[in-house]
Amino acid sequence: AQKITQTQPGMFVQEKEAVTLDCTYDTSDPSYGLFWYKQPSSGEMIFLIYQGSYDQQNATEGRYSLNFQKARKSANLVISASQLGDSAMYFCAMREGMNTGNQFYFGTGTSLTVIP
Amino acid sequence: DAGVTQSPTHLIKTRGQQVTLRCSPKSGHDTVSWYQQALGQGPQFIFQYYEEEERQRGNFPDRFSGHQFPNYSSELNVNALLLGDSALYLCASSSFSGKYNEQFFGPGTRLTVL
């Protein structure tokens, strides 16, 4: 079974609007971390936001917020007030277990295009 | 503060050849992970190095090997290249003292196997 599932290959959003990128995960470990990365066409992965499995509050970082629904095993990324520079690939990732050196599992990504 | 650097940026090889990719981690980081990202896919974990030893390994054949040096830099070696090895190879560094222990990625090396 896939550890991380991203079901939206491509998304479009109007500039200044909000957009939600979906991510579901699969793990039996009660301790895990969820990450979102942005990958522009240049290739470098840029860390956006983190949510720990024991965090009570949804994570927020500037215009990024994470809609964490633990029972549904979903960790959707919400980007508010979209900008043209937000156009990129977005990847959801998970690290299982307490060992913070454990590997990351990535989804297949969502391509976001912001329309002027 | 320099981030993760990788060299070379692009590489073209033929089937059967061997290749070595290099990575220097972000300053203060001691752990290096390597990922393969095929076109249109998410990164797939190859292996991770810490204290000059391979700590974890993903589902990749022994043709993929690596090394970490005392200065924490790392190399990824791929022997007997196959067409399917064509991909973007990403290096990521991390530290146990990081806030979220997130991995910081380099710009990648684009490998093309002909």
CSV table of C-alpha atoms in Angstrom, one decimal, chain A residues 2 35 37 39 41-47 49-51 55 60-61 89 91 95 99-109, chain B residues 4 31 33 35 37 40-45 48 55-58 88 90 94-96 99-108:
chain,number,residue,atom,x,y,z
A,2,GLN,CA,1.1,3.5,-0.7
A,35,PHE,CA,5.7,17.5,5.7
A,37,TYR,CA,7.5,20.5,0.1
A,39,GLN,CA,9.4,21.9,-6.0
A,41,SER,CA,11.0,23.8,-12.1
A,42,SER,CA,14.5,24.4,-10.9
A,43,GLY,CA,14.2,21.0,-9.1
A,44,GLU,CA,15.1,22.0,-5.5
A,45,MET,CA,12.7,20.8,-2.9
A,46,ILE,CA,11.7,23.6,-0.5
A,47,PHE,CA,10.3,22.8,2.9
A,49,ILE,CA,5.2,23.1,6.7
A,50,TYR,CA,5.3,20.3,9.3
A,51,GLN,CA,2.7,18.6,11.4
A,55,ASP,CA,0.2,18.1,17.6
A,60,THR,CA,0.4,27.3,10.1
A,61,GLU,CA,3.4,29.0,8.4
A,89,MET,CA,4.9,20.9,-7.9
A,91,PHE,CA,4.8,17.0,-2.5
A,95,ARG,CA,8.4,10.2,8.4
A,99,ASN,CA,13.6,8.3,15.2
A,100,THR,CA,13.9,11.7,13.5
A,101,GLY,CA,16.5,10.2,11.2
A,102,ASN,CA,14.0,7.9,9.6
A,103,GLN,CA,13.5,8.1,5.9
A,104,PHE,CA,10.8,10.2,4.2
A,105,TYR,CA,8.1,8.7,2.0
A,106,PHE,CA,6.8,11.0,-0.7
A,107,GLY,CA,3.6,11.1,-2.7
A,108,THR,CA,3.5,11.6,-6.5
A,109,GLY,CA,2.9,15.3,-6.2
B,4,VAL,CA,23.0,21.7,0.3
B,31,THR,CA,23.1,13.2,8.1
B,33,SER,CA,20.0,11.0,2.5
B,35,TYR,CA,16.7,10.1,-3.3
B,37,GLN,CA,13.1,11.1,-8.6
B,40,GLY,CA,6.6,12.8,-13.0
B,41,GLN,CA,7.1,10.9,-9.8
B,42,GLY,CA,7.9,11.8,-6.2
B,43,PRO,CA,11.3,11.2,-4.7
B,44,GLN,CA,12.2,7.6,-3.8
B,45,PHE,CA,14.5,7.0,-0.9
B,48,GLN,CA,20.9,7.5,4.3
B,55,ARG,CA,21.9,3.6,8.4
B,56,GLN,CA,18.9,2.9,6.3
B,57,ARG,CA,18.3,1.7,2.8
B,58,GLY,CA,15.4,1.8,0.5
B,88,LEU,CA,16.9,13.5,-10.9
B,90,LEU,CA,18.4,14.5,-4.9
B,94,SER,CA,19.4,16.9,8.2
B,95,SER,CA,20.4,17.2,11.8
B,96,PHE,CA,18.9,15.8,15.0
B,99,LYS,CA,13.4,22.1,14.8
B,100,TYR,CA,11.4,19.6,12.9
B,101,ASN,CA,14.3,17.5,11.7
B,102,GLU,CA,13.1,18.4,8.2
B,103,GLN,CA,15.3,17.4,5.3
B,104,PHE,CA,16.9,20.2,3.3
B,105,PHE,CA,17.3,19.3,-0.3
B,106,GLY,CA,20.0,20.2,-2.8
B,107,PRO,CA,19.2,21.2,-6.4
B,108,GLY,CA,19.8,17.7,-7.7
